[in-house]
Coordinates of C-alpha atoms in Angstrom, one line a residue:
Chain A
X1 CA 0.0 0.0 0.0
X2 CA 1.0 3.6 -0.4
X3 CA 2.6 5.7 2.3
X4 CA -0.1 7.7 3.9
X5 CA 1.5 10.0 6.3
X6 CA 4.4 10.9 4.1
X7 CA 7.0 9.4 6.4
X8 CA 9.0 8.1 3.5
X9 CA 11.3 6.2 5.9
X10 CA 9.9 2.8 5.1
X11 CA 8.6 2.2 8.6
X12 CA 4.9 2.5 9.1
X13 CA 3.4 4.7 11.8
X14 CA 0.9 3.3 14.2
X15 CA -1.7 5.3 12.2
X16 CA -0.8 3.6 9.0
X17 CA -0.9 0.2 10.7
X18 CA -4.4 0.9 12.0
X19 CA -5.6 1.9 8.5
X20 CA -3.9 -1.1 6.9
X21 CA -5.5 -3.5 9.4
X22 CA -8.9 -1.9 8.7
X23 CA -9.2 -0.9 12.4
X24 CA -10.8 2.3 13.6
X25 CA -8.9 5.4 14.5
X26 CA -10.1 6.9 17.8
X27 CA -9.9 10.5 19.0
X28 CA -6.8 10.1 21.2
X29 CA -4.8 8.2 18.6
X30 CA -2.0 9.9 16.7
X31 CA -3.1 10.9 13.2
X32 CA -1.6 12.9 10.4
X33 CA -2.7 16.6 10.4
X34 CA -4.0 16.2 6.8
X35 CA -6.3 13.3 7.9
X36 CA -7.6 15.3 10.8
X37 CA -8.2 18.4 8.6
X38 CA -9.9 16.3 5.9
X39 CA -12.2 14.7 8.5
X40 CA -13.1 18.1 10.1
X41 CA -13.9 19.5 6.6
X42 CA -16.1 16.5 5.7
X43 CA -17.9 16.0 9.0
X44 CA -18.5 19.8 9.4
X45 CA -19.9 20.0 5.9
X46 CA -22.1 17.0 6.7
X47 CA -23.3 18.6 10.0
X48 CA -24.0 21.9 8.3
X49 CA -26.0 20.1 5.6
X50 CA -28.2 18.5 8.3
X51 CA -29.2 21.7 9.9
X52 CA -29.6 23.7 6.7
X53 CA -31.6 20.8 5.4
X54 CA -34.2 21.5 8.0
X55 CA -35.2 24.7 6.0
X56 CA -36.6 23.4 2.7
X57 CA -38.9 21.0 4.5
X58 CA -39.6 23.2 7.4
X59 CA -41.2 25.4 4.8
X60 CA -44.1 23.0 4.6
X61 CA -44.6 22.2 8.3
X62 CA -47.5 24.6 8.8
X63 CA -49.1 23.6 5.5
X64 CA -49.0 19.8 5.6
X65 CA -52.2 18.4 4.1
X66 CA -53.2 16.4 7.1
X67 CA -52.3 16.0 10.8
X68 CA -50.7 12.7 10.0
X69 CA -48.4 14.2 7.4
X70 CA -47.6 17.1 9.7
X71 CA -46.6 14.8 12.6
X72 CA -44.4 12.8 10.3
X73 CA -42.8 15.9 8.9
X74 CA -42.2 17.3 12.3
X75 CA -40.5 14.1 13.4
X76 CA -38.3 14.1 10.3
X77 CA -37.2 17.8 10.7
X78 CA -36.4 17.0 14.4
X79 CA -34.3 14.1 13.3
X80 CA -32.3 16.4 11.0
X81 CA -31.5 18.6 14.0
X82 CA -30.4 15.5 15.9
X83 CA -28.2 14.3 13.0
X84 CA -26.5 17.7 13.0
X85 CA -25.8 17.3 16.7
X86 CA -24.4 13.8 16.4
X87 CA -22.1 15.1 13.6
X88 CA -21.0 18.3 15.4
X89 CA -20.1 16.1 18.4
X90 CA -18.1 13.8 16.2
X91 CA -16.2 16.8 14.7
X92 CA -15.5 18.1 18.2
X93 CA -13.6 15.0 19.0
X94 CA -11.0 16.2 16.5
X95 CA -10.2 19.3 18.5
X96 CA -12.6 22.0 17.1
X97 CA -15.4 23.6 18.9
X98 CA -19.0 23.8 17.7
X99 CA -18.8 27.6 17.8
X100 CA -15.8 27.6 15.4
X101 CA -17.7 25.3 13.0
X102 CA -20.8 27.4 13.0
X103 CA -18.7 30.5 12.5
X104 CA -17.1 28.8 9.5
X105 CA -20.6 28.1 8.1
X106 CA -21.8 31.6 8.7
X107 CA -18.8 33.2 7.0
X108 CA -18.9 30.8 4.1
X109 CA -15.5 29.1 4.9
X110 CA -17.3 25.8 5.2
X111 CA -20.2 24.7 3.0
X112 CA -23.2 22.5 3.1
X113 CA -24.6 20.2 0.4
X114 CA -25.7 22.2 -2.6
X115 CA -29.0 20.3 -2.8
X116 CA -30.5 22.5 -0.1
X117 CA -30.2 25.5 -2.3
X118 CA -33.2 24.4 -4.3
X119 CA -36.7 25.6 -3.3
X120 CA -39.6 23.5 -2.2
X121 CA -42.3 24.9 -4.4
X122 CA -45.2 22.4 -3.7
X123 CA -46.2 19.8 -1.2
X124 CA -45.0 17.1 -3.5
X125 CA -41.4 18.4 -3.1
X126 CA -41.5 17.1 0.5
X127 CA -42.2 13.6 -0.9
X128 CA -39.5 14.0 -3.6
X129 CA -36.9 15.1 -1.1
X130 CA -37.7 12.1 1.1
X131 CA -37.5 9.6 -1.8
X132 CA -34.6 11.1 -3.8
X133 CA -32.6 13.4 -1.6
X134 CA -32.7 11.2 1.5
X135 CA -32.4 8.1 -0.8
X136 CA -29.1 9.6 -2.2
X137 CA -27.9 10.5 1.3
X138 CA -28.5 6.9 2.4
X139 CA -26.5 5.5 -0.5
X140 CA -23.7 7.9 0.3
X141 CA -23.8 7.3 4.0
X142 CA -24.1 3.5 4.4
X143 CA -20.4 3.0 3.4
X144 CA -19.5 5.8 5.9
X145 CA -20.7 3.6 8.8
X146 CA -17.4 1.7 8.1
X147 CA -15.2 4.7 7.7
X148 CA -11.9 4.7 9.4
X149 CA -12.7 7.3 12.0
X150 CA -14.6 5.7 14.9
X151 CA -16.8 8.7 16.1
X152 CA -17.9 9.5 12.5
X153 CA -18.7 5.9 11.7
X154 CA -20.7 5.5 14.9
X155 CA -22.7 8.7 14.2
X156 CA -23.4 7.4 10.7
X157 CA -24.8 4.2 12.1
X158 CA -27.5 6.1 14.1
X159 CA -28.1 8.5 11.2
X160 CA -28.6 5.7 8.7
X161 CA -31.1 3.9 10.9
X162 CA -33.2 7.1 11.1
X163 CA -32.8 8.0 7.4
X164 CA -34.7 4.9 6.4
X165 CA -37.9 6.3 7.8
X166 CA -37.2 9.6 6.0
X167 CA -37.0 7.9 2.6
X168 CA -40.0 5.6 3.1
X169 CA -42.3 8.4 4.3
X170 CA -41.3 10.4 1.2
X171 CA -41.9 7.5 -1.1
X172 CA -45.3 6.8 0.5
X173 CA -46.3 10.4 0.2
X174 CA -45.3 10.6 -3.5
X175 CA -47.1 7.2 -4.2
X176 CA -50.3 8.6 -2.7
X177 CA -50.1 11.7 -4.9
X178 CA -49.2 9.7 -8.0
X179 CA -52.3 7.6 -7.5
X180 CA -54.6 10.5 -6.7
X181 CA -56.2 13.0 -9.0
X182 CA -54.7 14.0 -12.3
X183 CA -53.5 17.3 -10.9
X184 CA -52.0 15.6 -7.8
X185 CA -50.1 13.2 -10.1
X186 CA -48.9 16.1 -12.2
X187 CA -47.6 17.8 -9.1
X188 CA -45.7 14.7 -8.1
X189 CA -44.2 14.4 -11.6
X190 CA -43.2 18.0 -11.5
X191 CA -41.4 17.6 -8.2
X192 CA -39.5 14.5 -9.5
X193 CA -38.6 16.4 -12.6
X194 CA -37.1 19.2 -10.6
X195 CA -35.3 17.0 -7.9
X196 CA -33.9 14.2 -10.1
X197 CA -30.8 16.0 -11.5
X198 CA -29.8 17.8 -8.4
X199 CA -30.0 14.5 -6.5
X200 CA -27.6 12.9 -8.9
X201 CA -25.3 15.8 -8.3
X202 CA -25.3 15.0 -4.6
X203 CA -22.7 12.4 -5.2
X204 CA -20.2 15.0 -6.2
X205 CA -18.1 15.6 -9.3
X206 CA -17.3 12.7 -11.6
X207 CA -14.3 10.6 -10.5
X208 CA -12.2 12.1 -13.3
X209 CA -12.6 15.6 -11.6
X210 CA -12.9 14.9 -7.9
X211 CA -10.3 16.6 -5.8
X212 CA -10.7 14.9 -2.5
X213 CA -11.4 11.3 -3.5
X214 CA -8.0 9.6 -3.8
X215 CA -6.7 10.6 -0.4
X216 CA -10.0 9.9 1.3
X217 CA -10.0 6.4 -0.3
X218 CA -6.4 5.7 0.9
X219 CA -7.4 6.8 4.4
X220 CA -10.5 4.6 4.2
X221 CA -12.8 7.6 4.9
X222 CA -14.4 7.1 1.6
X223 CA -14.8 3.5 0.4
X224 CA -16.5 4.0 -3.0
X225 CA -16.0 6.5 -5.7
X226 CA -18.6 9.2 -6.5
X227 CA -19.5 7.6 -9.8
X228 CA -19.9 4.1 -8.2
X229 CA -22.3 5.5 -5.6
X230 CA -24.2 7.5 -8.2
X231 CA -24.6 4.3 -10.3
X232 CA -25.9 2.4 -7.3
X233 CA -28.5 5.2 -6.7
X234 CA -29.7 5.3 -10.3
X235 CA -30.1 1.5 -10.4
X236 CA -32.2 1.6 -7.2
X237 CA -34.4 4.5 -8.4
X238 CA -35.4 3.4 -11.9
X239 CA -37.6 0.5 -10.8
X240 CA -38.9 2.5 -7.8
X241 CA -40.1 5.3 -10.3
X242 CA -41.9 2.6 -12.3
X243 CA -43.8 1.5 -9.2
X244 CA -44.7 5.1 -8.6
X245 CA -46.0 5.4 -12.1
X246 CA -43.8 8.5 -12.6
X247 CA -41.0 9.1 -15.1
X248 CA -37.4 10.3 -14.6
X249 CA -36.6 13.4 -16.6
X250 CA -33.8 11.9 -18.7
X251 CA -34.4 10.9 -22.3
X252 CA -31.0 9.1 -22.4
X253 CA -31.7 6.9 -19.4
X254 CA -31.6 3.2 -20.6
X255 CA -30.8 -0.3 -19.4
X256 CA -27.3 -1.5 -20.4
X257 CA -28.1 -5.1 -21.0
X258 CA -24.5 -6.2 -20.9
X259 CA -23.9 -4.9 -17.3
X260 CA -27.4 -4.7 -15.9
X261 CA -26.8 -1.1 -15.0
X262 CA -29.0 1.9 -16.0
X263 CA -27.0 4.5 -17.9
X264 CA -28.0 8.1 -17.3
X265 CA -27.5 11.1 -19.6
X266 CA -25.0 13.9 -19.2
X267 CA -25.1 15.8 -15.9
X268 CA -25.0 19.6 -16.2
X269 CA -21.9 20.2 -14.1
X270 CA -22.0 23.9 -14.8
X271 CA -25.3 24.1 -12.8
X272 CA -23.6 22.2 -9.9
X273 CA -20.7 24.6 -9.9
X274 CA -22.9 27.7 -10.0
X275 CA -25.0 26.4 -7.1
X276 CA -21.8 25.6 -5.1
X277 CA -20.4 29.0 -5.9
X278 CA -23.5 30.7 -4.4
X279 CA -25.7 31.2 -7.4
X280 CA -28.4 28.6 -6.7
X281 CA -32.0 29.6 -6.3
X282 CA -31.9 29.8 -2.5
X283 CA -28.3 30.2 -1.3
X284 CA -28.8 33.7 0.1
X285 CA -32.2 32.8 1.6
X286 CA -30.8 29.8 3.4
X287 CA -27.8 31.7 4.9
X288 CA -30.0 34.6 5.9
X289 CA -32.4 32.2 7.7
X290 CA -29.5 30.5 9.5
X291 CA -28.0 33.8 10.6
X292 CA -31.4 35.0 11.8
X293 CA -32.0 31.7 13.8
X294 CA -28.5 32.2 15.3
X295 CA -29.3 35.8 16.2
X296 CA -32.7 35.2 17.5
X297 CA -31.6 32.2 19.6
X298 CA -28.7 34.1 21.1
X299 CA -30.5 35.3 24.2
X300 CA -31.4 31.7 25.1
X301 CA -27.8 30.6 24.9
X302 CA -26.7 33.6 26.9
X303 CA -29.4 32.9 29.6
X304 CA -28.2 29.3 29.7
X305 CA -24.6 30.4 30.0
X306 CA -25.4 32.8 32.8
X307 CA -27.3 30.0 34.6
X308 CA -24.3 27.7 34.1
X309 CA -21.9 30.3 35.6
X310 CA -24.2 30.8 38.5
X311 CA -24.5 27.1 39.3
X312 CA -20.7 26.9 39.1
X313 CA -20.4 29.7 41.6
X314 CA -18.8 32.0 39.2
X315 CA -19.9 35.5 38.1
X316 CA -21.9 35.6 34.8
X317 CA -20.1 37.6 32.1
Chain B
X1 CA -22.7 38.2 8.8
X2 CA -20.5 40.8 10.3
X3 CA -17.2 40.0 12.0
X4 CA -18.6 41.3 15.3
X5 CA -21.3 38.6 15.4
X6 CA -18.9 36.0 14.2
X7 CA -16.4 36.1 17.1
X8 CA -19.0 36.6 19.8
X9 CA -19.8 33.0 20.7
X10 CA -18.5 32.6 24.3
X11 CA -21.8 31.0 25.3
X12 CA -21.1 27.7 23.5
X13 CA -17.6 27.1 24.7
X14 CA -18.7 27.7 28.3
X15 CA -20.8 24.5 28.4
X16 CA -19.4 21.3 29.8
X17 CA -19.2 18.2 27.7
X18 CA -21.2 15.2 28.9
X19 CA -20.9 11.6 28.0
X20 CA -24.3 9.8 27.5
X21 CA -25.0 6.1 28.5
X22 CA -28.2 4.4 27.7
X23 CA -29.6 1.1 29.0
X24 CA -31.5 -0.4 26.1
X25 CA -33.6 -2.9 28.1
X26 CA -33.8 -4.1 31.7
X27 CA -31.2 -6.7 32.2
X28 CA -28.6 -5.0 30.0
X29 CA -25.9 -2.7 31.1
X30 CA -25.7 1.0 30.2
X31 CA -23.8 1.6 27.0
X32 CA -22.0 4.7 25.8
X33 CA -24.0 6.2 22.9
X34 CA -22.4 9.7 22.4
X35 CA -21.9 13.1 24.0
X36 CA -23.5 16.5 24.2
X37 CA -23.0 19.9 25.7
X38 CA -25.1 21.1 28.6
X39 CA -24.8 23.6 31.5
X40 CA -25.7 21.1 34.2
X41 CA -26.7 17.5 34.8
X42 CA -30.4 18.2 34.7
X43 CA -30.3 19.8 31.3
X44 CA -27.8 17.2 30.1
X45 CA -30.3 14.4 31.0
X46 CA -33.2 16.2 29.2
X47 CA -31.0 16.7 26.1
X48 CA -29.8 13.1 26.2
X49 CA -33.4 12.0 26.2
X50 CA -34.3 14.2 23.2
X51 CA -31.2 13.4 21.2
X52 CA -30.6 9.7 21.9
X53 CA -34.0 8.1 22.8
X54 CA -36.5 9.4 20.3
X55 CA -37.5 5.8 19.2
X56 CA -37.6 3.9 22.5
X57 CA -33.9 3.2 22.4
X58 CA -33.7 3.0 26.2
X59 CA -35.3 2.6 29.6
X60 CA -32.6 4.5 31.6
X61 CA -30.1 7.2 30.8
X62 CA -26.8 8.2 32.6
X63 CA -24.9 11.4 31.9
X64 CA -21.3 11.8 33.1
X65 CA -19.1 14.9 32.9
X66 CA -16.5 14.0 30.2
X67 CA -13.8 15.5 32.5
X68 CA -14.6 12.9 35.1
X69 CA -13.6 10.0 32.9
X70 CA -10.0 8.8 33.4
X71 CA -8.8 6.9 30.4
X72 CA -5.8 4.7 29.6
X73 CA -3.2 6.1 27.2
X74 CA -3.8 4.8 23.6
X75 CA 0.0 5.1 23.0
X76 CA 0.6 2.8 26.0
X77 CA -1.8 0.2 24.7
X78 CA 0.8 -2.5 24.0
X79 CA 2.6 -2.5 27.4
X80 CA -0.7 -1.9 29.2
X81 CA -2.7 -4.7 27.7
X82 CA -0.5 -7.4 26.1
X83 CA 0.7 -9.2 29.3
X84 CA -2.8 -10.7 29.7
X85 CA -2.5 -12.2 26.2
X86 CA 0.8 -13.8 27.0
X87 CA -0.8 -16.0 29.6
X88 CA -2.4 -18.5 27.3
X89 CA -3.3 -20.8 30.1
X90 CA -6.0 -18.3 31.1
X91 CA -8.0 -19.4 28.1
X92 CA -10.0 -22.6 27.9
X93 CA -8.7 -23.3 24.4
X94 CA -5.1 -23.8 25.9
X95 CA -6.0 -27.2 27.3
X96 CA -5.8 -30.4 25.4
X97 CA -8.4 -32.9 26.4
X98 CA -9.0 -36.5 25.5
X99 CA -11.0 -36.8 22.4
X100 CA -13.7 -39.0 23.9
X101 CA -14.6 -36.7 26.9
X102 CA -18.0 -34.9 26.7
X103 CA -19.5 -32.0 28.5
X104 CA -16.3 -30.0 29.1

């Protein structure tokens, strides 16, 4: 195997031995700075995605079509907050504070998944997000339950268990719409048309252009390439769309008889780049909402801090 | 956001870190499930319930200040733990028994 930590001396570090033996790295183990930095970047971006991801669906909480759907959606949005917390806690084991990570999000030094910069225009979008966006997230995240960093892998186990409900509730909701009135079916189809391509982009740039993949693979943070995971997702979705009675908006989508895989058409990577660079439909709106939530919740955190100081016998600042 | 808001986050760093343990069912021991920040034990317990037991994962929760946990040094793992492995005679598989004997 290749030298990971750049020792170049021919002797393997304890870290390299752990990785080679497919064991987990734990917070107090020695690890290369680049491994630590790479994990902080990835886990933080993941955590930010969870809490920003509350916004598109939160948009429909007060307008859910029934009490049942509303209770389901509330539980789902609450889960996303919980996922954010598991992940921030995992990142903190690497020596950063939650405050630093949130500041990095608010100042744009760290990002969240570009998928959350698309708007939720109709109720059917909630279903499409559950089926496609959470479905893509699950395909991405299941291999992360075996990633080399213990706290991240353990957080992913909990998250994957909960995501399964997210995906199924979305699929059920879309299925109900797709078998309802003609206009309900049209609404479901429109949502799928708008979320399909951005969902494929969630797996990141093609392998030929991915900047982080090779190192992450050597460190066993990432166990499958972007294109492999995207293919797995497409293969799962095509028959699921057929059961829904909806179509996927890709005229080039076809079954490759030789391999048994569904081949999709060209992805518009210029759109992906534009959304990442801040020019998606909702980038500014999402960041403004996050900043407002942070600002409006500040008095609560301050009150809790004052109470904490008082209980500790110190003077509140 | 302005720089002024960015750096003003003393309220988060002030909170203690707590380790959370959940007993899944009666008869099982408490198991470590993760950690969280809270100003005191009471709030830590409530947050642990909200964060780690939304789907009936447990019947009992412990929270322990992370600072109260003393841990062995991962760098000392070999000298600290290997001696036990040298003593093969502590394992049942060490002993050779007559082939015909049963129930041992």
